Amino acid sequence: MFRNRGRWHHGRVTPDQPASTVPSPLLTAAVDTERHVARVGWDQPPRLFALVRTRVLRDREPDLVERLGDANDDGYTAIEQEGLPPTSDLESLLGRMAWPDEVDGVALSVERIVVPPEAERDLPDDPRLATDRLAAHPARKDVRLLAACLRTGEQVCLLRQRDHDEDDAVAVGRDLAPGLTHALAATLQDD
């Protein structure tokens, strides 16, 4: 059913949460996926996940029923798409992707270096030298972004800093990486 069956996991919402504080199924899946990625540590390549309704997996993949356990059927299960080719232009790679109808959404984890704007002045023309200079900048921050999008247009982005690598220190917002979420959402468009 899915292009590349890799590792999978699913989000959970604790049953004792009041209804008003229960996150959306997309946010729940994004947080769970980000924590799944974080358990491996830093210096990872980009990781791509298909988001599929858990009930669809229960119906179409009976051998997964036991592994899905008590996962919320209205939630999403993230299925890692292993074998993402290495690229220096992630947005271009995303521009060549498409998903089958069974995939309701997609999530992408990618690590980036963030520097103050003045660090980008007078960089060498050679991309490798420019990257090396930015990576050596004393004010650099290593971050991991996890962008997640649904076909409905719902989007969320999570940001974890290496300096504050704790589950309760992850920033959540819709516009943390607008270029990335836009490119990711475009992979779900039917053209």
Short mmCIF file of N, CA, C and O in Angstrom, two decimals, residues 10-73:
data_model
loop_
_atom_site.label_atom_id
_atom_site.label_comp_id
_atom_site.label_asym_id
_atom_site.label_seq_id
_atom_site.Cartn_x
_atom_site.Cartn_y
_atom_site.Cartn_z
N HIS A 10 3.18 5.57 16.08
CA HIS A 10 1.92 6.32 16.09
C HIS A 10 1.86 7.22 17.31
O HIS A 10 2.51 6.99 18.30
N GLY A 11 1.06 8.28 17.16
CA GLY A 11 0.90 9.25 18.24
C GLY A 11 -0.16 8.81 19.23
O GLY A 11 -1.06 8.06 18.90
N ARG A 12 -0.06 9.29 20.45
CA ARG A 12 -1.05 9.00 21.48
C ARG A 12 -1.37 10.30 22.22
O ARG A 12 -0.52 11.13 22.41
N VAL A 13 -2.59 10.39 22.62
CA VAL A 13 -3.02 11.48 23.50
C VAL A 13 -3.41 10.82 24.81
O VAL A 13 -4.12 9.83 24.81
N THR A 14 -2.92 11.33 25.92
CA THR A 14 -3.26 10.72 27.19
C THR A 14 -4.75 10.86 27.45
O THR A 14 -5.31 11.94 27.29
N PRO A 15 -5.41 9.77 27.87
CA PRO A 15 -6.86 9.79 28.03
C PRO A 15 -7.36 10.73 29.11
O PRO A 15 -8.50 11.14 29.06
N ASP A 16 -6.53 11.10 30.07
CA ASP A 16 -7.01 11.98 31.14
C ASP A 16 -6.90 13.46 30.82
O ASP A 16 -7.18 14.30 31.66
N GLN A 17 -6.50 13.81 29.58
CA GLN A 17 -6.44 15.22 29.22
C GLN A 17 -7.85 15.76 29.01
O GLN A 17 -8.67 15.11 28.39
N PRO A 18 -8.14 16.96 29.51
CA PRO A 18 -9.45 17.56 29.25
C PRO A 18 -9.61 17.79 27.75
O PRO A 18 -8.65 18.06 27.04
N ALA A 19 -10.83 17.70 27.26
CA ALA A 19 -11.10 17.82 25.82
C ALA A 19 -10.57 19.13 25.26
O ALA A 19 -10.10 19.19 24.12
N SER A 20 -10.62 20.20 26.04
CA SER A 20 -10.19 21.51 25.54
C SER A 20 -8.68 21.58 25.32
O SER A 20 -8.20 22.44 24.62
N THR A 21 -7.92 20.69 25.96
CA THR A 21 -6.46 20.74 25.81
C THR A 21 -5.93 19.61 24.92
O THR A 21 -4.73 19.49 24.77
N VAL A 22 -6.80 18.80 24.38
CA VAL A 22 -6.35 17.71 23.52
C VAL A 22 -5.86 18.31 22.21
O VAL A 22 -6.58 19.04 21.53
N PRO A 23 -4.61 18.04 21.85
CA PRO A 23 -4.07 18.58 20.60
C PRO A 23 -4.73 17.94 19.38
O PRO A 23 -5.32 16.86 19.48
N SER A 24 -4.59 18.59 18.25
CA SER A 24 -5.13 18.04 17.01
C SER A 24 -4.40 16.75 16.69
O SER A 24 -3.26 16.53 17.13
N PRO A 25 -5.02 15.87 15.91
CA PRO A 25 -4.33 14.63 15.51
C PRO A 25 -3.01 14.91 14.79
O PRO A 25 -2.04 14.16 14.97
N LEU A 26 -2.94 15.98 14.00
CA LEU A 26 -1.69 16.30 13.32
C LEU A 26 -0.62 16.69 14.33
O LEU A 26 0.52 16.21 14.26
N LEU A 27 -0.96 17.55 15.28
CA LEU A 27 0.03 17.96 16.29
C LEU A 27 0.49 16.75 17.11
O LEU A 27 1.67 16.60 17.38
N THR A 28 -0.43 15.89 17.49
CA THR A 28 -0.07 14.69 18.24
C THR A 28 0.92 13.84 17.45
O THR A 28 1.94 13.40 17.98
N ALA A 29 0.63 13.61 16.17
CA ALA A 29 1.53 12.81 15.32
C ALA A 29 2.87 13.50 15.15
O ALA A 29 3.92 12.86 15.18
N ALA A 30 2.87 14.83 14.99
CA ALA A 30 4.11 15.57 14.80
C ALA A 30 4.98 15.50 16.06
O ALA A 30 6.19 15.26 15.97
N VAL A 31 4.39 15.69 17.22
CA VAL A 31 5.15 15.64 18.47
C VAL A 31 5.73 14.24 18.66
O VAL A 31 6.90 14.07 18.99
N ASP A 32 4.91 13.21 18.44
CA ASP A 32 5.40 11.85 18.60
C ASP A 32 6.51 11.53 17.60
O ASP A 32 7.51 10.90 17.96
N THR A 33 6.37 11.99 16.38
CA THR A 33 7.40 11.75 15.36
C THR A 33 8.68 12.49 15.71
O THR A 33 9.78 11.94 15.58
N GLU A 34 8.56 13.73 16.17
CA GLU A 34 9.75 14.50 16.56
C GLU A 34 10.48 13.81 17.70
O GLU A 34 11.70 13.70 17.70
N ARG A 35 9.75 13.31 18.68
CA ARG A 35 10.38 12.61 19.80
C ARG A 35 11.03 11.30 19.33
O ARG A 35 12.09 10.93 19.83
N HIS A 36 10.39 10.63 18.40
CA HIS A 36 10.96 9.41 17.82
C HIS A 36 12.30 9.72 17.16
O HIS A 36 13.29 9.01 17.38
N VAL A 37 12.36 10.79 16.39
CA VAL A 37 13.60 11.20 15.74
C VAL A 37 14.64 11.61 16.78
O VAL A 37 15.81 11.25 16.69
N ALA A 38 14.21 12.35 17.79
CA ALA A 38 15.13 12.87 18.82
C ALA A 38 15.81 11.75 19.60
O ALA A 38 16.95 11.92 20.04
N ARG A 39 15.14 10.62 19.76
CA ARG A 39 15.74 9.52 20.52
C ARG A 39 17.02 9.00 19.87
O ARG A 39 17.85 8.41 20.55
N VAL A 40 17.20 9.23 18.59
CA VAL A 40 18.40 8.76 17.88
C VAL A 40 19.57 9.72 18.08
O VAL A 40 20.72 9.37 17.88
N GLY A 41 19.28 10.94 18.47
CA GLY A 41 20.34 11.93 18.70
C GLY A 41 20.48 12.90 17.53
O GLY A 41 19.61 13.01 16.68
N TRP A 42 21.62 13.57 17.51
CA TRP A 42 21.86 14.63 16.54
C TRP A 42 22.71 14.14 15.38
O TRP A 42 23.20 13.02 15.38
N ASP A 43 22.88 15.03 14.40
CA ASP A 43 23.69 14.78 13.20
C ASP A 43 23.08 13.68 12.33
O ASP A 43 23.77 12.82 11.80
N GLN A 44 21.76 13.77 12.16
CA GLN A 44 21.03 12.83 11.31
C GLN A 44 20.76 13.45 9.94
O GLN A 44 20.60 14.67 9.83
N PRO A 45 20.63 12.62 8.93
CA PRO A 45 20.18 13.13 7.63
C PRO A 45 18.69 13.45 7.71
O PRO A 45 18.01 13.05 8.67
N PRO A 46 18.13 14.13 6.70
CA PRO A 46 16.68 14.35 6.68
C PRO A 46 15.93 13.01 6.75
O PRO A 46 16.39 12.01 6.19
N ARG A 47 14.80 13.02 7.44
CA ARG A 47 13.97 11.82 7.57
C ARG A 47 12.55 12.19 7.18
O ARG A 47 11.99 13.18 7.66
N LEU A 48 11.97 11.37 6.31
CA LEU A 48 10.65 11.63 5.73
C LEU A 48 9.65 10.57 6.20
O LEU A 48 9.99 9.38 6.23
N PHE A 49 8.44 11.01 6.53
CA PHE A 49 7.40 10.12 7.04
C PHE A 49 6.08 10.36 6.31
O PHE A 49 5.67 11.51 6.13
N ALA A 50 5.41 9.29 5.92
CA ALA A 50 4.03 9.37 5.43
C ALA A 50 3.13 9.33 6.66
O ALA A 50 3.39 8.58 7.60
N LEU A 51 2.08 10.14 6.68
CA LEU A 51 1.11 10.14 7.77
C LEU A 51 -0.18 9.51 7.25
O LEU A 51 -0.75 10.00 6.27
N VAL A 52 -0.61 8.44 7.90
CA VAL A 52 -1.78 7.69 7.47
C VAL A 52 -2.71 7.52 8.65
O VAL A 52 -2.25 7.28 9.78
N ARG A 53 -4.01 7.63 8.42
CA ARG A 53 -4.97 7.42 9.50
C ARG A 53 -4.76 6.03 10.08
O ARG A 53 -4.65 5.04 9.36
N THR A 54 -4.71 5.96 11.38
CA THR A 54 -4.47 4.69 12.06
C THR A 54 -5.56 3.68 11.71
O THR A 54 -5.28 2.50 11.49
N ARG A 55 -6.80 4.12 11.59
CA ARG A 55 -7.89 3.18 11.26
C ARG A 55 -7.70 2.58 9.87
O ARG A 55 -8.05 1.44 9.64
N VAL A 56 -7.10 3.35 8.94
CA VAL A 56 -6.82 2.82 7.60
C VAL A 56 -5.80 1.70 7.70
O VAL A 56 -5.93 0.66 7.06
N LEU A 57 -4.77 1.90 8.52
CA LEU A 57 -3.78 0.84 8.71
C LEU A 57 -4.41 -0.40 9.34
O LEU A 57 -4.10 -1.52 8.93
N ARG A 58 -5.28 -0.21 10.32
CA ARG A 58 -5.94 -1.35 10.93
C ARG A 58 -6.74 -2.13 9.90
O ARG A 58 -6.73 -3.36 9.89
N ASP A 59 -7.43 -1.41 9.00
CA ASP A 59 -8.27 -2.07 7.98
C ASP A 59 -7.44 -2.73 6.88
O ASP A 59 -7.76 -3.83 6.44
N ARG A 60 -6.40 -2.08 6.44
CA ARG A 60 -5.65 -2.55 5.26
C ARG A 60 -4.42 -3.38 5.58
O ARG A 60 -3.89 -4.04 4.70
N GLU A 61 -3.93 -3.28 6.80
CA GLU A 61 -2.72 -4.01 7.19
C GLU A 61 -3.01 -4.81 8.47
O GLU A 61 -2.55 -4.45 9.54
N PRO A 62 -3.76 -5.92 8.36
CA PRO A 62 -4.17 -6.66 9.56
C PRO A 62 -3.01 -7.14 10.43
O PRO A 62 -3.16 -7.27 11.64
N ASP A 63 -1.85 -7.37 9.83
CA ASP A 63 -0.72 -7.83 10.64
C ASP A 63 -0.16 -6.72 11.52
O ASP A 63 0.67 -6.99 12.40
N LEU A 64 -0.60 -5.48 11.35
CA LEU A 64 -0.14 -4.39 12.21
C LEU A 64 -1.07 -4.13 13.39
O LEU A 64 -0.74 -3.35 14.28
N VAL A 65 -2.24 -4.75 13.40
CA VAL A 65 -3.25 -4.46 14.43
C VAL A 65 -2.66 -4.60 15.82
O VAL A 65 -2.84 -3.72 16.68
N GLU A 66 -1.95 -5.67 16.08
CA GLU A 66 -1.39 -5.88 17.42
C GLU A 66 -0.37 -4.80 17.77
O GLU A 66 -0.33 -4.29 18.88
N ARG A 67 0.47 -4.43 16.80
CA ARG A 67 1.49 -3.41 17.05
C ARG A 67 0.88 -2.03 17.27
O ARG A 67 1.46 -1.20 17.96
N LEU A 68 -0.28 -1.77 16.66
CA LEU A 68 -0.93 -0.47 16.83
C LEU A 68 -1.55 -0.35 18.22
O LEU A 68 -1.78 0.76 18.70
N GLY A 69 -1.84 -1.47 18.84
CA GLY A 69 -2.36 -1.47 20.21
C GLY A 69 -3.58 -0.59 20.37
O GLY A 69 -4.52 -0.66 19.59
N ASP A 70 -3.52 0.30 21.36
CA ASP A 70 -4.67 1.16 21.65
C ASP A 70 -4.53 2.54 21.02
O ASP A 70 -5.11 3.51 21.49
N ALA A 71 -3.78 2.64 19.93
CA ALA A 71 -3.62 3.93 19.24
C ALA A 71 -4.97 4.46 18.80
O ALA A 71 -5.86 3.70 18.41
N ASN A 72 -5.13 5.76 18.85
CA ASN A 72 -6.36 6.43 18.47
C ASN A 72 -6.62 6.23 16.97
O ASN A 72 -5.82 6.64 16.14
N ASP A 73 -7.74 5.59 16.63
CA ASP A 73 -8.06 5.34 15.22
C ASP A 73 -8.23 6.61 14.42
O ASP A 73 -8.07 6.61 13.20
#
